Amino acid sequence: MKIPAGQNPTAQAIAEAMMEGFDRHYALFRECGVQAKTLFEDGDWHGIQRLVRDRIQYYGDRVDEVVQRLGAGFDLAGLDDNTWQQAKLIYIGLLINHKQPECAETFFNSVTCKILHRHYFHNDFIFFRPGISTEYLESEPPTYRVYYPHDPKMRGTMKQMFLEFGWKQPFVDIDRDITCVREVVRRFFKARGGRPAPEANLQLQVLNSPFYRNKAAYVVGKVVNGHVEYPLVIPVLRDAQGRLYLDTILLEEERINVLFSLNRAYFLVDMEVPSAYVDFLSSMMPDKPKSDLYTMLGLQKQGKTLFYRDLSYHLYHSRDDFVIAPGVKGMVMLVFTLPSFPYVFKVIRDVIDPPKEVDAATVKAKYLLVKQHDRVGRMSDSLEFSDVALPLSRVHPELLAELEQLAPSRIERDGEEIIIKHVYIERRMDPLNLYLDKAKPEQLEHAVREYGDAIKDLAAANIFPGDMLWKNFGVTRFNNVVFYDYDEIEYLTECNFRRIPPAPYPEYEMMGEPWYPIAPKDVFPEEFGFFLLSDEKLRAAFMRHHGDLLTPEYWSGVQEKIRAGQVLDFYPYPEAMRFRNLFPPPDYEELKTAAAEC
């Protein structure tokens, strides 16, 4: 790009260095999406897990590279404000016709915020507001493929759609699977009063790249008929011989929202124009914030940018105060919330009292572990921020006093603002202990069963929660139970599960101290019942569903599977929805007849 007369060549060089850094980052990001297809085809599940984990670090590494490059080439402390403002303007020019302008703007912010003081964190110097529109950006090939069925039953159209993804493995029986899809669709419309007549514009739109996660490839699309759109997601799995099959079809928005929950690992997707993918997904899930969608596609920094814009916008249009979050206060974190905003803010205490044996560095390491690990729908994702400025007038005096008393090193007053130097932000949930206090019998039964399922899912993913108190779990808006207190989590394979040995004499059982040696990683599952199940209703429900969690044999059995290299299956939908459970083999002939007639 030629420098116009009077333009600062230093600003030009800074802008170009940032652009080159981002383009390198996004090339590596897209390569992960390409690799995911190969790993799926090969059944390399450990490879997919490593790819998801390693990709998280790519962004920070590229930002650090550009900061070092600029530091080596310029006296950054000596640059005037005009140079930085020109660098932003030149950068905007470089984004003309760029395919990922919104993500490139966020990269610019990340680099600039590492160099400049927070007083520069406004739209004159960074992209507090977007500078380039992403509307109508398109890629080649197009973001989504369109199929116009020659017959309203769509059988041939759907078969063509799956084959055009170009997986190298054959399908076990694609015709059988499409029959299952059609039967579920028939039941879906029957429950809603009947299938609508085909309109002239009847079409099937499918995103060009599948979404890879764990052991599945998800085909994401929607059917357009007249003025109505019907979202759909179809998981594709591999059998023991490596052949492909369709596992189910998700049609309800709630099911699709759960699939894209931040409580799960991020997807691997090859996208040239990420904004087009997000727009498509937003049409399927209009209630889900775009910040969540960018995050689920692996673009966490863009998700953070949009979240912070949403928070700033909400603060401008609301009047309530930040207050201490309801529930039992934690020993490691101070937790506060803005009642009108569905998130909680967590700040690490300066002093963490016994019996907790962690410090701030340990807590941060645990949160990073969760970020990089497969959360299997059972651990809440966190947005980590530094130097968050909040209006001091919106902080309730009781909360301000608690922050100043228990976390003074984490905050700073700056005029009319309070600066939170380090904070984790998570989606707000009902604490499980409070939920159980007011639950009806059927709600209590469901919540306790979900609680045990959450612990078992985490165990299968090689995570031991450590502190399993009810207060450390939350209930989501879809009534799933999720873990959110990470200061004591460990890899399950690093724990030693033991049974309490018999007391040598009866009076030993009355002693205040155990009569047996305990190593740092020893866990005694029998003890869980003492601090979890004092309430008879909770105990009865727990023992009906999860009594095996109180035995060391259960935990040791899971450890053996993990150490043997098994990657267990986690379905982001009920087992009952899987075609193999909906349509057992004896019913298949009847299914084919029904599908042919509908």
XYZ file of C-alpha atoms in Angstrom:
598
model
C 0.000 0.000 0.000
C 1.532 3.306 -1.078
C 1.938 5.869 1.724
C -0.044 9.051 0.998
C 1.733 12.374 1.272
C 2.325 13.339 4.880
C 1.652 9.835 6.201
C 3.934 8.469 8.884
C 6.146 5.611 7.592
C 6.517 4.281 11.153
C 2.754 3.978 11.455
C 2.685 2.185 8.093
C 5.309 -0.313 9.232
C 3.461 -0.958 12.519
C 0.179 -1.571 10.693
C 1.790 -3.913 8.172
C 3.574 -5.895 10.904
C 0.275 -6.392 12.717
C -1.467 -7.437 9.507
C 1.243 -9.967 8.691
C 1.036 -11.351 12.233
C -2.704 -11.824 12.025
C -2.578 -13.417 8.566
C -0.014 -15.907 9.850
C -2.222 -16.676 12.825
C -5.316 -17.261 10.739
C -3.474 -19.440 8.242
C -2.443 -21.705 11.136
C -5.986 -21.578 12.519
C -7.467 -22.728 9.214
C -4.885 -25.478 8.919
C -6.294 -26.918 12.163
C -9.691 -27.206 10.488
C -8.116 -29.015 7.550
C -6.207 -31.386 9.852
C -9.397 -32.159 11.774
C -10.910 -33.815 8.701
C -7.898 -36.117 8.318
C -7.846 -36.961 12.027
C -11.567 -37.774 11.935
C -11.122 -39.987 8.893
C -8.256 -41.811 10.634
C -10.091 -42.140 13.941
C -7.248 -40.325 15.737
C -9.247 -39.066 18.708
C -6.198 -38.236 20.796
C -4.941 -36.191 17.845
C -8.175 -34.172 17.775
C -7.883 -33.513 21.506
C -4.284 -32.313 21.094
C -5.249 -30.117 18.152
C -8.017 -28.385 20.118
C -5.660 -27.864 23.072
C -2.695 -26.610 21.064
C -4.769 -24.272 18.881
C -5.782 -22.242 21.943
C -2.177 -21.084 22.371
C -1.634 -20.090 18.732
C -3.228 -16.670 19.099
C -1.183 -15.582 22.113
C 2.019 -16.794 20.477
C 1.385 -14.710 17.343
C 0.528 -11.626 19.422
C 3.768 -11.996 21.383
C 5.739 -12.380 18.142
C 4.386 -9.096 16.786
C 4.993 -7.275 20.087
C 8.614 -8.494 20.045
C 9.009 -7.526 16.388
C 7.736 -4.020 17.030
C 9.847 -3.692 20.153
C 12.968 -4.659 18.215
C 12.227 -2.269 15.357
C 10.954 0.837 17.135
C 11.311 2.826 20.335
C 7.726 2.096 21.327
C 7.846 4.257 24.455
C 8.915 7.225 22.332
C 6.123 7.027 19.747
C 3.580 9.853 19.911
C -0.190 9.523 19.915
C -0.446 10.608 16.283
C 1.664 7.632 15.170
C -0.605 5.160 16.948
C -3.739 6.796 15.574
C -2.326 6.724 12.050
C -1.368 3.070 12.502
C -5.020 2.282 13.194
C -6.224 4.231 10.165
C -3.689 2.554 7.881
C -4.679 -0.833 9.312
C -8.308 -0.125 8.390
C -7.143 0.446 4.823
C -5.387 -2.918 4.829
C -8.676 -4.574 5.826
C -10.492 -3.551 2.655
C -11.540 -6.821 0.967
C -10.085 -8.839 3.848
C -12.027 -12.041 4.648
C -11.645 -11.862 8.442
C -11.696 -8.125 9.219
C -13.406 -8.424 12.595
C -10.844 -10.952 13.842
C -7.978 -8.870 12.435
C -9.285 -5.844 14.347
C -9.272 -7.888 17.545
C -5.671 -8.938 16.815
C -4.748 -5.261 16.445
C -6.349 -4.599 19.839
C -4.453 -7.476 21.456
C -1.086 -6.205 20.240
C -1.813 -2.550 21.023
C -3.121 -3.298 24.517
C 0.128 -5.123 25.330
C 2.094 -1.992 24.457
C -0.016 1.000 25.494
C -1.427 2.021 28.864
C -5.097 1.309 29.494
C -5.893 5.035 29.131
C -5.501 4.397 25.392
C -8.143 1.668 25.370
C -10.765 3.638 23.457
C -11.808 4.024 19.858
C -9.145 6.611 18.931
C -6.435 3.979 19.327
C -8.069 0.558 19.268
C -11.179 -0.957 17.717
C -13.592 -0.438 20.575
C -16.190 -0.342 17.817
C -15.730 -2.287 14.557
C -14.191 -0.333 11.704
C -15.099 -2.667 8.829
C -18.494 -4.213 8.150
C -18.675 -7.993 7.759
C -22.069 -7.981 6.046
C -22.223 -9.840 2.753
C -18.637 -11.085 2.934
C -18.379 -14.306 0.975
C -15.802 -16.972 0.299
C -14.880 -19.243 -2.578
C -16.313 -21.836 -2.495
C -19.418 -20.294 -0.894
C -19.956 -20.541 2.849
C -22.889 -22.882 2.405
C -24.089 -25.203 -0.331
C -27.694 -25.101 -1.540
C -29.657 -28.122 -2.728
C -32.988 -27.835 -4.536
C -34.669 -31.234 -4.209
C -36.281 -32.687 -7.306
C -38.735 -34.499 -5.060
C -40.166 -33.198 -1.775
C -38.947 -36.294 0.066
C -35.316 -35.084 -0.356
C -33.911 -38.618 -0.257
C -31.581 -38.226 -3.239
C -30.716 -34.678 -2.247
C -29.618 -35.694 1.235
C -27.528 -38.566 -0.065
C -25.753 -36.230 -2.475
C -25.175 -33.732 0.347
C -23.332 -36.227 2.556
C -21.272 -37.713 -0.266
C -20.073 -34.266 -1.334
C -18.232 -33.770 1.951
C -15.647 -36.093 0.453
C -14.794 -38.266 3.444
C -12.514 -41.086 2.351
C -14.386 -43.742 4.366
C -17.558 -45.322 2.988
C -20.873 -45.191 4.803
C -22.168 -48.342 6.433
C -25.597 -47.822 4.852
C -26.379 -44.247 3.888
C -29.820 -45.206 2.534
C -30.773 -46.746 5.883
C -29.577 -43.653 7.734
C -31.480 -41.267 5.473
C -34.587 -43.355 6.077
C -34.049 -42.819 9.814
C -33.588 -39.084 9.265
C -36.799 -38.875 7.301
C -38.763 -40.822 9.886
C -37.607 -38.525 12.711
C -38.522 -35.511 10.573
C -41.944 -37.052 9.923
C -42.521 -37.498 13.659
C -41.270 -33.946 14.312
C -43.872 -32.438 11.994
C -46.621 -34.828 13.093
C -46.195 -33.574 16.661
C -46.631 -30.029 15.325
C -49.789 -30.628 13.338
C -48.498 -32.052 10.091
C -45.813 -31.481 7.505
C -46.143 -28.190 5.569
C -46.633 -28.343 1.819
C -43.511 -27.727 -0.261
C -43.183 -24.123 -1.418
C -41.566 -22.955 -4.647
C -38.370 -21.984 -2.822
C -37.921 -25.293 -0.965
C -34.190 -25.759 -0.436
C -31.616 -27.343 1.836
C -28.709 -25.108 2.931
C -25.644 -26.769 4.474
C -22.451 -25.144 5.746
C -19.537 -26.111 3.554
C -17.292 -27.375 6.348
C -18.377 -29.953 8.925
C -17.826 -29.133 12.596
C -15.371 -31.581 14.193
C -15.257 -32.299 17.920
C -14.369 -35.390 19.933
C -15.369 -38.413 17.799
C -17.938 -36.707 15.601
C -18.325 -34.599 12.492
C -21.437 -32.435 12.635
C -23.246 -31.454 9.447
C -24.946 -28.115 10.099
C -27.708 -26.681 7.949
C -31.339 -25.689 7.592
C -34.326 -26.301 5.358
C -35.968 -23.215 3.879
C -39.615 -23.561 2.877
C -41.560 -20.426 2.086
C -41.005 -17.933 4.907
C -40.028 -20.587 7.456
C -36.577 -22.002 8.221
C -36.008 -25.300 10.033
C -32.516 -25.735 11.569
C -30.890 -29.154 11.626
C -27.651 -30.749 12.780
C -26.685 -34.321 11.897
C -23.756 -36.020 13.711
C -21.635 -38.376 11.595
C -19.719 -41.079 13.516
C -17.346 -43.957 12.708
C -17.989 -47.602 13.575
C -15.353 -50.090 14.737
C -14.308 -50.716 11.114
C -13.964 -47.011 10.366
C -17.139 -46.816 8.288
C -19.409 -43.778 8.655
C -22.986 -43.588 9.825
C -25.498 -40.914 10.797
C -26.155 -41.096 14.528
C -29.229 -38.858 14.888
C -30.720 -35.570 13.733
C -31.182 -32.516 15.961
C -34.136 -30.341 14.974
C -35.170 -28.461 18.109
C -33.402 -25.157 18.793
C -32.876 -26.190 22.425
C -30.961 -29.335 21.386
C -28.820 -27.344 18.973
C -28.125 -24.739 21.655
C -26.871 -27.489 23.981
C -24.585 -28.765 21.215
C -23.050 -25.283 20.969
C -22.834 -24.820 24.736
C -19.687 -23.170 26.104
C -19.534 -26.052 28.595
C -18.031 -28.156 25.794
C -14.789 -28.187 23.829
C -14.506 -25.796 20.901
C -15.213 -27.009 17.380
C -12.611 -27.431 14.651
C -13.932 -25.833 11.452
C -12.252 -24.673 8.248
C -13.714 -21.201 7.591
C -12.432 -18.592 5.179
C -15.107 -16.091 6.282
C -15.930 -16.736 9.962
C -18.519 -13.943 10.107
C -20.574 -15.759 7.452
C -20.549 -18.944 9.552
C -21.616 -16.967 12.622
C -24.422 -15.260 10.710
C -25.667 -18.650 9.489
C -25.574 -20.089 13.011
C -27.305 -17.004 14.407
C -30.212 -17.638 12.055
C -30.494 -21.108 13.596
C -30.032 -19.977 17.229
C -31.236 -16.360 17.398
C -31.089 -16.286 21.213
C -27.417 -17.235 21.413
C -25.019 -14.245 21.517
C -22.588 -13.960 18.629
C -19.797 -13.794 21.203
C -20.647 -17.389 22.204
C -20.705 -18.541 18.587
C -17.290 -17.090 17.773
C -15.927 -18.725 20.924
C -17.421 -22.120 20.044
C -15.798 -21.910 16.595
C -12.408 -21.595 18.294
C -12.136 -17.804 17.896
C -12.121 -17.098 21.628
C -10.499 -13.679 21.378
C -13.171 -12.463 18.998
C -15.738 -13.862 21.409
C -14.132 -11.846 24.210
C -14.174 -8.690 22.087
C -17.893 -9.028 21.376
C -18.617 -9.894 25.005
C -16.851 -6.774 26.248
C -18.758 -4.632 23.749
C -22.014 -6.207 24.942
C -21.069 -5.527 28.575
C -20.191 -1.884 27.854
C -23.417 -1.405 25.917
C -25.434 -3.004 28.706
C -23.800 -0.795 31.365
C -24.705 2.283 29.370
C -28.366 1.250 29.191
C -28.858 -0.130 32.717
C -28.868 1.327 36.226
C -28.459 -1.569 38.692
C -25.311 -2.110 40.771
C -22.707 -4.846 40.820
C -23.401 -6.848 43.985
C -22.022 -9.866 45.816
C -23.370 -13.006 44.132
C -25.903 -15.037 46.139
C -24.887 -18.383 47.593
C -22.214 -19.704 49.922
C -19.094 -17.553 49.723
C -16.036 -19.299 48.362
C -12.695 -19.528 50.122
C -10.682 -18.880 46.951
C -12.763 -16.494 44.852
C -14.809 -13.364 45.443
C -17.843 -13.648 43.194
C -20.046 -10.760 42.166
C -22.680 -10.124 39.542
C -24.802 -7.480 37.845
C -28.369 -8.737 38.354
C -29.539 -7.485 34.960
C -26.630 -9.188 33.126
C -26.499 -13.031 33.027
C -22.869 -13.496 34.104
C -20.773 -13.735 37.261
C -17.361 -12.157 37.847
C -14.718 -14.050 39.847
C -11.686 -12.433 41.469
C -8.979 -14.452 43.239
C -8.570 -13.529 46.905
C -5.214 -12.140 48.004
C -5.026 -14.539 50.944
C -6.488 -18.029 50.659
C -7.004 -19.467 54.108
C -6.632 -23.137 55.158
C -7.783 -25.795 54.567
C -7.317 -24.646 50.965
C -3.733 -25.264 49.878
C -3.580 -23.211 46.678
C -2.273 -19.829 45.610
C -3.202 -17.494 42.760
C -0.759 -19.121 40.346
C -2.257 -22.554 41.058
C -5.791 -21.274 40.510
C -4.824 -19.730 37.159
C -3.175 -23.004 36.125
C -6.381 -24.917 36.970
C -8.497 -22.537 34.889
C -6.078 -22.923 31.983
C -6.355 -26.700 32.312
C -10.137 -26.417 32.009
C -9.821 -24.104 28.997
C -7.608 -26.607 27.192
C -9.453 -29.756 28.270
C -12.554 -31.401 26.852
C -15.278 -30.055 29.133
C -17.808 -32.700 27.940
C -20.701 -30.375 28.737
C -19.918 -30.488 32.454
C -17.489 -27.604 33.112
C -18.307 -23.958 32.613
C -16.074 -22.053 30.213
C -14.538 -18.822 31.514
C -13.562 -15.572 29.839
C -10.317 -14.300 31.370
C -9.804 -10.525 31.375
C -7.173 -8.104 32.632
C -7.648 -4.438 33.548
C -11.432 -4.359 33.291
C -12.693 -0.842 34.036
C -16.088 -0.635 35.759
C -17.891 2.550 36.835
C -17.241 3.032 40.533
C -20.721 4.454 41.000
C -22.198 1.095 39.926
C -20.317 -0.973 42.546
C -22.410 -1.562 45.653
C -20.640 -0.339 48.835
C -20.773 -3.814 50.390
C -19.055 -5.332 47.348
C -16.481 -2.543 47.212
C -15.641 -3.068 50.888
C -15.199 -6.822 50.317
C -12.926 -6.264 47.311
C -10.788 -3.757 49.234
C -10.548 -6.047 52.252
C -10.012 -9.457 50.612
C -8.467 -8.688 47.202
C -6.776 -5.265 47.421
C -3.967 -6.216 45.027
C -6.514 -7.170 42.324
C -8.176 -3.753 42.146
C -7.226 -0.129 41.605
C -9.227 3.063 41.755
C -8.758 5.385 38.799
C -10.913 8.491 39.030
C -14.536 7.465 38.537
C -13.615 3.868 37.682
C -12.478 0.774 39.510
C -9.977 -1.356 37.617
C -10.232 -5.125 38.129
C -6.704 -6.264 37.278
C -7.636 -9.906 36.754
C -11.081 -11.493 36.554
C -12.814 -14.607 35.248
C -16.316 -14.156 33.809
C -18.746 -17.053 33.463
C -22.372 -17.584 32.492
C -24.546 -17.293 35.607
C -26.264 -20.452 36.836
C -28.396 -21.385 39.835
C -26.055 -22.818 42.503
C -27.072 -26.447 42.908
C -27.355 -26.228 46.697
C -29.831 -23.332 46.431
C -31.723 -25.079 43.637
C -32.129 -28.219 45.768
C -33.407 -26.215 48.740
C -36.479 -25.132 46.754
C -36.816 -28.063 44.338
C -39.983 -30.095 43.980
C -39.560 -33.890 44.382
C -39.279 -34.557 40.637
C -36.839 -31.630 40.237
C -34.711 -32.901 43.107
C -34.602 -36.392 41.597
C -33.534 -35.008 38.212
C -30.930 -32.650 39.691
C -29.316 -35.338 41.856
C -29.173 -37.719 38.922
C -27.654 -34.945 36.779
C -25.127 -34.196 39.542
C -23.895 -37.784 39.564
C -23.886 -37.928 35.768
C -21.759 -34.779 35.720
C -19.205 -36.342 38.061
C -19.129 -39.538 35.978
C -18.751 -37.604 32.716
C -15.857 -35.636 34.205
C -14.247 -38.836 35.421
C -14.515 -40.368 31.957
C -12.782 -37.236 30.621
C -9.955 -37.784 33.153
C -11.055 -35.014 35.533
C -11.544 -35.450 39.288
C -13.434 -32.419 40.673
C -11.782 -32.588 44.088
C -14.311 -30.532 46.029
C -17.654 -32.106 45.108
C -19.902 -30.069 47.407
C -23.286 -29.191 45.936
C -22.416 -25.471 46.027
C -19.644 -25.994 43.475
C -22.116 -27.093 40.798
C -24.727 -25.055 38.970
C -27.967 -25.705 37.099
C -28.155 -24.296 33.565
C -31.238 -22.878 31.852
C -31.662 -26.300 30.194
C -31.608 -28.014 33.629
C -28.184 -29.580 33.126
C -25.771 -29.692 36.058
C -22.336 -28.156 35.463
C -19.216 -27.899 37.631
C -17.653 -24.455 38.090
C -15.178 -24.479 41.014
C -11.766 -25.478 39.693
C -9.213 -24.784 42.420
C -9.000 -28.455 43.486
C -9.436 -30.335 40.204
C -6.898 -33.005 39.293
C -6.383 -35.421 36.466
C -8.191 -38.569 37.539
C -5.196 -40.737 36.620
C -3.045 -38.822 39.149
C -5.323 -39.719 42.080
C -5.066 -42.801 44.276
C -8.518 -44.094 45.227
C -8.490 -46.127 48.435
C -10.861 -47.852 50.789
C -10.647 -46.817 54.453
C -8.829 -49.628 56.285
C -10.505 -51.226 59.338
C -9.669 -49.603 62.668
C -7.304 -51.786 64.739
C -9.396 -50.989 67.828
C -12.995 -49.677 68.048
C -11.958 -46.571 69.966
C -9.767 -45.488 67.006
C -12.944 -44.656 65.092
C -13.724 -41.967 67.696
C -10.369 -40.241 67.244
C -10.205 -36.783 65.671
C -7.355 -37.840 63.394
C -7.317 -40.829 60.983
C -5.499 -43.964 62.172
C -4.077 -44.631 58.703
C -1.500 -42.769 56.603
C -2.788 -40.441 53.874
C -0.680 -39.310 50.907
C -1.395 -35.983 49.133
C -3.226 -37.618 46.198
C -5.177 -40.201 48.211
C -8.966 -40.118 47.852
C -11.444 -42.112 49.958
C -14.802 -42.281 48.100
C -16.548 -43.680 51.198
C -16.161 -40.242 52.766
C -18.188 -38.513 50.069
C -21.415 -39.604 51.739
C -20.475 -37.986 55.054
C -20.330 -34.435 53.687
C -22.734 -34.785 50.742
C -25.618 -36.949 51.900
C -26.692 -35.855 55.359
C -30.145 -34.984 53.987
C -32.223 -38.166 53.714
C -34.023 -37.097 50.522
C -30.732 -36.347 48.791
C -29.192 -39.591 50.043
C -32.112 -41.690 48.793
C -32.031 -40.101 45.320
C -28.249 -40.338 45.113
C -28.124 -43.992 46.117
C -30.827 -44.860 43.572
C -28.661 -43.614 40.719
C -25.049 -43.188 41.780
C -24.201 -45.313 44.780
C -21.203 -46.684 42.874
C -19.483 -43.280 43.242
C -18.935 -44.136 46.921
C -16.702 -47.101 46.037
C -13.010 -46.939 45.045
C -13.658 -49.732 42.522
C -15.737 -47.422 40.339
C -13.000 -44.800 40.134
C -10.232 -47.355 39.616
C -12.222 -48.913 36.767
C -12.454 -45.563 34.982
C -8.733 -45.010 35.514
C -7.941 -48.356 33.879
C -9.905 -47.413 30.756
C -8.183 -44.052 30.470
C -4.722 -45.538 30.984
C -5.516 -48.117 28.304
C -5.929 -45.231 25.864
C -9.694 -45.389 25.528
C -11.445 -42.157 24.539
C -14.971 -42.575 25.793
C -18.046 -41.363 23.943
C -19.810 -38.176 24.982
C -23.035 -37.423 23.159
C -24.370 -33.841 23.411
C -27.866 -35.284 23.110
C -29.761 -38.031 24.965
C -28.850 -41.641 24.185
C -32.514 -42.280 23.466
C -32.306 -39.975 20.429
C -29.683 -42.091 18.669
C -31.059 -43.940 15.648
C -29.795 -47.269 16.978
C -32.009 -46.762 20.036
C -34.960 -45.208 18.224
C -35.040 -47.897 15.550
C -33.703 -51.260 16.760
C -33.025 -53.750 13.937
C -36.310 -55.731 14.157
C -38.280 -52.568 13.391
C -36.261 -51.553 10.365
C -38.466 -53.097 7.666
C -41.523 -51.348 9.059
C -39.538 -48.128 9.165
C -38.647 -48.392 5.467
C -42.307 -48.918 4.567
C -43.474 -45.942 6.652
C -40.795 -43.693 5.182
C -41.669 -44.691 1.627
C -45.311 -43.801 2.174
C -44.839 -40.399 3.851
